[in-house]
mmCIF file of C-alpha atoms in Angstrom:
data_model
loop_
_atom_site.group_PDB
_atom_site.id
_atom_site.type_symbol
_atom_site.label_atom_id
_atom_site.label_comp_id
_atom_site.label_asym_id
_atom_site.label_seq_id
_atom_site.Cartn_x
_atom_site.Cartn_y
_atom_site.Cartn_z
ATOM 1 C CA THR A 1 67.852 14.338 -22.233
ATOM 2 C CA VAL A 2 66.695 13.190 -18.837
ATOM 3 C CA LEU A 3 63.236 11.677 -18.830
ATOM 4 C CA GLU A 4 61.098 12.120 -15.761
ATOM 5 C CA VAL A 5 59.325 8.970 -14.692
ATOM 6 C CA GLY A 6 56.575 10.928 -12.973
ATOM 7 C CA GLU A 7 53.567 9.364 -11.330
ATOM 8 C CA LEU A 8 49.878 8.615 -11.819
ATOM 9 C CA THR A 9 47.771 10.976 -9.723
ATOM 10 C CA VAL A 10 44.041 10.906 -8.979
ATOM 11 C CA GLU A 11 42.231 14.098 -9.954
ATOM 12 C CA ASN A 12 38.638 15.300 -10.499
ATOM 13 C CA PHE A 13 37.347 12.694 -8.057
ATOM 14 C CA GLN A 14 33.535 12.420 -8.280
ATOM 15 C CA ALA A 15 31.201 10.629 -5.839
ATOM 16 C CA PRO A 16 27.705 11.405 -4.516
ATOM 17 C CA ASP A 17 27.330 13.104 -1.138
ATOM 18 C CA ASP A 18 24.606 10.657 -0.144
ATOM 19 C CA ALA A 19 22.778 7.567 -1.374
ATOM 20 C CA GLU A 20 19.871 5.383 -0.340
ATOM 21 C CA GLN A 21 20.185 1.900 1.063
ATOM 22 C CA GLY A 22 20.241 -0.475 -1.906
ATOM 23 C CA GLU A 23 21.101 2.290 -4.387
ATOM 24 C CA GLU A 24 23.822 1.820 -7.014
ATOM 25 C CA ILE A 25 26.302 4.721 -7.057
ATOM 26 C CA THR A 26 29.008 5.708 -9.551
ATOM 27 C CA VAL A 27 32.461 6.866 -8.482
ATOM 28 C CA SER A 28 34.907 8.264 -11.041
ATOM 29 C CA ALA A 29 38.203 10.127 -11.380
ATOM 30 C CA ASP A 30 40.812 11.192 -13.913
ATOM 31 C CA ILE A 31 44.126 9.339 -13.713
ATOM 32 C CA VAL A 32 46.758 11.885 -14.751
ATOM 33 C CA HIS A 33 50.332 11.102 -15.902
ATOM 34 C CA SER A 34 52.808 13.755 -14.765
ATOM 35 C CA GLY A 35 56.010 12.348 -16.337
ATOM 36 C CA ASP A 36 57.617 11.372 -19.622
ATOM 37 C CA VAL A 37 57.879 7.591 -19.269
ATOM 38 C CA GLU A 38 55.009 5.235 -20.031
ATOM 39 C CA LEU A 39 53.515 3.887 -16.817
ATOM 40 C CA THR A 40 51.155 0.974 -16.232
ATOM 41 C CA GLN A 41 49.396 0.618 -12.897
ATOM 42 C CA ASP A 42 46.352 -1.084 -11.422
ATOM 43 C CA VAL A 43 43.897 1.562 -10.271
ATOM 44 C CA GLU A 44 42.036 0.294 -7.209
ATOM 45 C CA PHE A 45 38.494 1.038 -6.130
ATOM 46 C CA LEU A 46 38.010 0.583 -2.384
ATOM 47 C CA VAL A 47 34.927 0.728 -0.160
ATOM 48 C CA ASP A 48 35.588 1.233 3.542
ATOM 49 C CA GLY A 49 39.193 0.262 2.908
ATOM 50 C CA THR A 50 38.417 -3.012 1.114
ATOM 51 C CA GLU A 51 39.302 -3.416 -2.551
ATOM 52 C CA GLU A 52 36.187 -4.014 -4.653
ATOM 53 C CA ASP A 53 37.495 -3.596 -8.193
ATOM 54 C CA THR A 54 40.566 -2.685 -10.217
ATOM 55 C CA GLU A 55 41.232 -1.278 -13.661
ATOM 56 C CA GLN A 56 44.623 -1.349 -15.364
ATOM 57 C CA VAL A 57 45.708 1.982 -16.821
ATOM 58 C CA THR A 58 48.639 2.591 -19.176
ATOM 59 C CA LEU A 59 49.661 6.171 -19.908
ATOM 60 C CA SER A 60 52.666 7.745 -21.556
ATOM 61 C CA ASP A 61 51.218 11.186 -21.012
ATOM 62 C CA GLY A 62 47.880 12.895 -20.507
ATOM 63 C CA GLU A 63 45.023 11.385 -18.554
ATOM 64 C CA GLU A 64 42.375 8.656 -18.567
ATOM 65 C CA ASN A 65 39.018 8.596 -16.838
ATOM 66 C CA VAL A 66 38.105 5.572 -14.718
ATOM 67 C CA GLU A 67 34.637 4.775 -13.409
ATOM 68 C CA PHE A 68 33.430 2.263 -10.833
ATOM 69 C CA THR A 69 29.991 1.333 -9.483
ATOM 70 C CA HIS A 70 28.949 0.157 -6.057
ATOM 71 C CA THR A 71 25.591 -0.861 -4.590
ATOM 72 C CA ILE A 72 25.011 0.450 -1.084
ATOM 73 C CA ASP A 73 24.172 -2.424 1.247
ATOM 74 C CA ALA A 74 20.489 -2.572 2.138
ATOM 75 C CA GLU A 75 21.397 -2.678 5.838
ATOM 76 C CA ALA A 76 24.128 -0.025 5.723
ATOM 77 C CA GLU A 77 23.966 2.908 8.151
ATOM 78 C CA GLY A 78 25.972 6.059 8.692
ATOM 79 C CA ASP A 79 28.731 6.712 6.131
ATOM 80 C CA VAL A 80 30.419 4.594 3.480
ATOM 81 C CA THR A 81 33.929 5.648 2.400
ATOM 82 C CA VAL A 82 34.722 5.234 -1.302
ATOM 83 C CA GLU A 83 38.265 5.615 -2.634
ATOM 84 C CA ILE A 84 40.173 5.471 -5.919
ATOM 85 C CA ALA A 85 43.887 4.804 -5.575
ATOM 86 C CA THR A 86 46.984 4.374 -7.745
ATOM 87 C CA ASP A 87 50.418 3.340 -6.539
ATOM 88 C CA ASP A 88 51.235 7.015 -6.142
ATOM 89 C CA ASP A 89 48.071 8.781 -5.057
ATOM 90 C CA SER A 90 44.508 8.386 -3.831
ATOM 91 C CA GLU A 91 41.307 10.349 -3.279
ATOM 92 C CA SER A 92 38.346 9.373 -1.086
ATOM 93 C CA GLN A 93 34.993 10.647 0.122
ATOM 94 C CA ASP A 94 32.397 9.688 2.695
ATOM 95 C CA VAL A 95 28.944 8.927 1.261
ATOM 96 C CA THR A 96 26.125 9.389 3.758
ATOM 97 C CA VAL A 97 23.706 6.448 3.686
ATOM 98 C CA LEU A 98 20.054 7.469 3.706
ATOM 99 C CA GLU A 99 17.515 4.980 5.040
ATOM 100 C CA ALA A 100 15.311 3.946 2.127
ATOM 101 C CA ALA A 101 11.650 4.908 2.079
ATOM 102 C CA GLU A 102 9.781 2.478 4.342
ATOM 103 C CA SER A 103 6.075 2.196 5.080
ATOM 104 C CA ASP A 104 4.336 1.581 8.392
ATOM 105 C CA LEU A 105 0.616 0.710 8.506
ATOM 106 C CA ASP A 106 -1.776 1.660 11.300
ATOM 107 C CA ASN A 107 -5.456 2.286 12.106
ATOM 108 C CA LEU A 108 -7.172 -0.218 9.823
ATOM 109 C CA GLU A 109 -10.843 0.796 9.887
ATOM 110 C CA LEU A 110 -14.136 -0.095 8.224
ATOM 111 C CA ASP A 111 -16.568 2.815 8.076
ATOM 112 C CA GLY A 112 -14.769 4.430 11.023
ATOM 113 C CA THR A 113 -14.635 1.302 13.216
ATOM 114 C CA ASP A 114 -11.183 0.018 14.206
ATOM 115 C CA LEU A 115 -10.861 -3.529 12.856
ATOM 116 C CA GLU A 116 -7.817 -4.213 15.033
ATOM 117 C CA ASP A 117 -10.007 -4.121 18.161
ATOM 118 C CA ASN A 118 -13.529 -4.856 16.904
ATOM 119 C CA ASP A 119 -15.539 -7.245 14.764
ATOM 120 C CA VAL A 120 -17.873 -5.485 12.347
ATOM 121 C CA THR A 121 -21.166 -6.622 10.831
ATOM 122 C CA ILE A 122 -22.466 -5.151 7.590
ATOM 123 C CA THR A 123 -25.501 -5.894 5.461
ATOM 124 C CA GLU A 124 -25.108 -7.849 2.244
ATOM 125 C CA GLY A 125 -24.721 -5.447 -0.673
ATOM 126 C CA GLU A 126 -23.522 -2.492 1.397
ATOM 127 C CA ASP A 127 -20.479 -0.564 0.149
ATOM 128 C CA GLU A 128 -18.439 0.388 3.204
ATOM 129 C CA GLU A 129 -15.134 2.263 3.073
ATOM 130 C CA ILE A 130 -12.003 0.559 4.366
ATOM 131 C CA THR A 131 -9.205 2.922 5.389
ATOM 132 C CA VAL A 132 -5.653 2.542 6.661
ATOM 133 C CA GLU A 133 -2.960 5.067 7.580
ATOM 134 C CA VAL A 134 0.402 4.792 5.805
ATOM 135 C CA GLU A 135 3.435 6.535 7.298
ATOM 136 C CA ASN A 136 6.837 6.880 5.645
ATOM 137 C CA VAL A 137 9.232 5.902 8.451
ATOM 138 C CA GLY A 138 12.251 5.829 6.142
ATOM 139 C CA GLY A 139 14.849 8.458 5.374
ATOM 140 C CA VAL A 140 13.808 9.565 1.882
ATOM 141 C CA ALA A 141 10.551 10.366 0.121
ATOM 142 C CA GLY A 142 8.669 7.563 -1.606
ATOM 143 C CA GLU A 143 5.362 6.215 -2.903
ATOM 144 C CA PHE A 144 3.832 3.016 -1.555
ATOM 145 C CA ASP A 145 1.464 0.469 -3.107
ATOM 146 C CA VAL A 146 -1.093 -0.669 -0.527
ATOM 147 C CA ASP A 147 -2.783 -4.010 -1.249
ATOM 148 C CA LEU A 148 -6.159 -5.035 0.214
ATOM 149 C CA ALA A 149 -7.403 -8.612 0.446
ATOM 150 C CA ILE A 150 -10.749 -9.811 1.860
ATOM 151 C CA GLY A 151 -11.599 -13.490 2.130
ATOM 152 C CA GLN A 152 -12.665 -16.292 4.415
ATOM 153 C CA ASP A 153 -9.039 -17.446 4.752
ATOM 154 C CA VAL A 154 -6.657 -14.778 3.454
ATOM 155 C CA PRO A 155 -3.490 -16.447 4.823
ATOM 156 C CA GLY A 156 -4.628 -19.637 3.066
ATOM 157 C CA GLU A 157 -5.298 -17.678 -0.139
ATOM 158 C CA ASP A 158 -9.093 -18.135 -0.012
ATOM 159 C CA ILE A 159 -9.624 -14.561 -1.182
ATOM 160 C CA ASP A 160 -12.815 -12.976 -2.516
ATOM 161 C CA VAL A 161 -11.784 -9.341 -3.046
ATOM 162 C CA THR A 162 -8.462 -7.691 -3.905
ATOM 163 C CA ASP A 163 -7.630 -4.065 -4.592
ATOM 164 C CA THR A 164 -4.567 -1.814 -4.694
ATOM 165 C CA GLU A 165 -4.202 1.892 -3.984
ATOM 166 C CA THR A 166 -1.008 3.960 -4.302
ATOM 167 C CA THR A 167 -0.073 6.784 -1.972
ATOM 168 C CA ALA A 168 1.216 10.136 -3.076
ATOM 169 C CA GLU A 169 4.954 10.675 -2.625
ATOM 170 C CA LEU A 170 5.374 10.883 1.125
ATOM 171 C CA SER A 171 8.246 12.757 2.750
ATOM 172 C CA PRO A 172 10.003 11.132 5.715
ATOM 173 C CA GLY A 173 7.582 11.206 8.656
ATOM 174 C CA GLU A 174 4.565 12.054 6.478
ATOM 175 C CA THR A 175 1.309 10.049 6.804
ATOM 176 C CA GLU A 176 -1.551 9.519 4.345
ATOM 177 C CA GLU A 177 -4.915 7.826 4.882
ATOM 178 C CA VAL A 178 -5.604 5.399 2.041
ATOM 179 C CA THR A 179 -9.264 4.661 1.253
ATOM 180 C CA PHE A 180 -10.697 1.598 -0.506
ATOM 181 C CA THR A 181 -14.260 1.842 -1.878
ATOM 182 C CA GLY A 182 -16.455 -0.598 -3.784
ATOM 183 C CA VAL A 183 -14.855 -3.592 -2.073
ATOM 184 C CA THR A 184 -17.573 -4.898 0.275
ATOM 185 C CA ASP A 185 -20.757 -4.655 -1.793
ATOM 186 C CA GLY A 186 -20.094 -7.972 -3.571
ATOM 187 C CA LEU A 187 -19.448 -10.073 -0.467
ATOM 188 C CA ALA A 188 -21.830 -12.961 0.134
ATOM 189 C CA VAL A 189 -23.462 -13.632 3.498
ATOM 190 C CA ALA A 190 -20.842 -15.070 5.876
ATOM 191 C CA ASP A 191 -19.566 -14.471 9.384
ATOM 192 C CA ASP A 192 -15.826 -15.001 9.111
ATOM 193 C CA TYR A 193 -14.151 -12.723 6.576
ATOM 194 C CA ASP A 194 -10.473 -11.812 7.063
ATOM 195 C CA VAL A 195 -9.301 -8.321 6.124
ATOM 196 C CA GLN A 196 -5.652 -7.743 5.215
ATOM 197 C CA VAL A 197 -3.751 -4.662 4.073
ATOM 198 C CA SER A 198 -0.089 -4.878 3.132
ATOM 199 C CA THR A 199 2.858 -3.081 1.571
ATOM 200 C CA GLU A 200 6.350 -4.356 0.799
ATOM 201 C CA ASP A 201 7.368 -3.380 4.338
ATOM 202 C CA ASP A 202 4.382 -3.989 6.599
ATOM 203 C CA GLU A 203 1.132 -5.936 6.948
ATOM 204 C CA ILE A 204 -2.018 -5.916 9.060
ATOM 205 C CA THR A 205 -4.186 -9.052 8.992
ATOM 206 C CA GLU A 206 -7.370 -9.208 11.048
ATOM 207 C CA GLU A 207 -8.919 -12.680 10.934
ATOM 208 C CA ASN A 208 -12.669 -13.347 11.255
ATOM 209 C CA THR A 209 -13.288 -9.650 11.811
ATOM 210 C CA LEU A 210 -15.927 -8.898 9.144
ATOM 211 C CA ASN A 211 -19.405 -10.410 9.224
ATOM 212 C CA VAL A 212 -21.891 -10.029 6.373
ATOM 213 C CA GLU A 213 -25.572 -10.623 7.117
ATOM 214 C CA LYS A 214 -28.728 -10.590 5.066
ATOM 215 C CA PRO A 215 -30.775 -7.383 5.049
ATOM 216 C CA ALA A 216 -33.186 -7.068 7.985
ATOM 217 C CA ALA A 217 -36.766 -8.238 7.571
ATOM 218 C CA GLU A 218 -38.987 -5.550 6.017
ATOM 219 C CA SER A 219 -42.700 -5.666 5.270
ATOM 220 C CA ALA A 220 -44.496 -4.377 2.188
ATOM 221 C CA LEU A 221 -48.318 -4.172 2.050
ATOM 222 C CA ASP A 222 -50.415 -4.631 -1.097
ATOM 223 C CA ASN A 223 -53.895 -5.604 -2.301
ATOM 224 C CA LEU A 224 -56.053 -4.139 0.453
ATOM 225 C CA GLU A 225 -59.473 -5.652 -0.220
ATOM 226 C CA LEU A 226 -62.903 -5.814 1.400
ATOM 227 C CA ASP A 227 -64.790 -8.954 0.550
ATOM 228 C CA GLY A 228 -62.707 -9.321 -2.634
ATOM 229 C CA THR A 229 -63.023 -5.694 -3.774
ATOM 230 C CA ASP A 230 -59.813 -3.665 -4.121
ATOM 231 C CA LEU A 231 -60.130 -0.679 -1.792
ATOM 232 C CA GLU A 232 -57.208 1.124 -3.431
ATOM 233 C CA ASP A 233 -59.226 1.625 -6.616
ATOM 234 C CA ASN A 234 -62.853 1.393 -5.463
ATOM 235 C CA ASP A 235 -65.256 2.768 -2.895
ATOM 236 C CA VAL A 236 -67.349 0.040 -1.264
ATOM 237 C CA THR A 237 -70.766 0.239 0.373
ATOM 238 C CA ILE A 238 -71.940 -2.297 2.940
ATOM 239 C CA THR A 239 -75.068 -2.607 5.021
ATOM 240 C CA GLU A 240 -74.868 -1.657 8.655
ATOM 241 C CA GLY A 241 -74.274 -4.769 10.671
ATOM 242 C CA ASP A 242 -72.835 -6.780 7.798
ATOM 243 C CA GLU A 243 -69.621 -8.681 8.550
ATOM 244 C CA GLN A 244 -67.198 -8.459 5.652
ATOM 245 C CA ASP A 245 -63.653 -9.854 5.351
ATOM 246 C CA LEU A 246 -60.898 -7.233 5.078
ATOM 247 C CA THR A 247 -57.642 -8.647 3.648
ATOM 248 C CA VAL A 248 -54.184 -7.371 2.779
ATOM 249 C CA ASP A 249 -51.088 -9.075 1.377
ATOM 250 C CA VAL A 250 -47.940 -8.822 3.522
ATOM 251 C CA ASP A 251 -44.648 -9.449 1.687
ATOM 252 C CA ASN A 252 -41.283 -9.786 3.426
ATOM 253 C CA VAL A 253 -38.978 -7.816 1.126
ATOM 254 C CA GLY A 254 -36.002 -8.078 3.509
ATOM 255 C CA GLY A 255 -33.412 -10.787 3.839
ATOM 256 C CA GLN A 256 -34.270 -12.392 7.162
ATOM 257 C CA GLU A 257 -37.252 -14.353 8.423
ATOM 258 C CA GLU A 258 -39.637 -12.355 10.601
ATOM 259 C CA THR A 259 -43.196 -12.214 11.960
ATOM 260 C CA PHE A 260 -45.022 -8.931 11.309
ATOM 261 C CA THR A 261 -47.869 -7.358 13.267
ATOM 262 C CA VAL A 262 -50.444 -5.688 11.001
ATOM 263 C CA ASP A 263 -52.596 -3.008 12.606
ATOM 264 C CA LEU A 264 -56.029 -2.094 11.237
ATOM 265 C CA THR A 265 -57.652 1.261 11.885
ATOM 266 C CA ILE A 266 -61.108 2.219 10.527
ATOM 267 C CA THR A 267 -62.080 5.825 11.100
ATOM 268 C CA ALA A 268 -65.650 7.071 10.732
ATOM 269 C CA PRO A 269 -66.087 10.400 8.929
ATOM 270 C CA ASP A 270 -66.953 13.449 11.025
#
């Protein structure tokens, strides 16, 4: 009887058609023995022609599945060629590298005013919306966490307010406006707040762009009296020609110092 040595061939080669930058992929194949004599070979796994891993296979007949993993380089572009090879045979495939999802931030605004070009003043206690546009400039769809920080020295970590909003899943080239609410009403009076929005990929920091001032001066009148008698609850009779003091309390219910002019008008009945 003549025994055939045969060979180890690579069959049922499996690899993804594409993969993201930084993604781990799996490449597999069946190593098939075509002869009658036991064979032992090192099965090589190559990426772009460079050996990355090996697995020793011993077969007297039949087949054995081998599996290798590879992480696509975060900076890779174009195609990556993956290959499984024995001494006798090989199979390979190009894997198209997709640029990972990547965010780009633009148009940081407070209540519709562009903070990248303008300083903004708000009144203490006001809740003003802060918005920013997030565009997916990568090659695959993805969600992005957008972080907001407000403080008198955000780069120095003197931060008063933080918040995070997450976009929907954005397709490549798609943009979403992210809105932060309830983030300014707790800020104390100051004239030098920084506003920063950031993702893993991008950041906008506008320093000393947000001023918070006390509410404007506002007058409130009470206790209108004539010669000590409350005119809001009583009718008063005086004698023609009498001089009586007319008084009213003026209260500044605003947040800033101010002088108020109080006008008095007395109208005779028809």
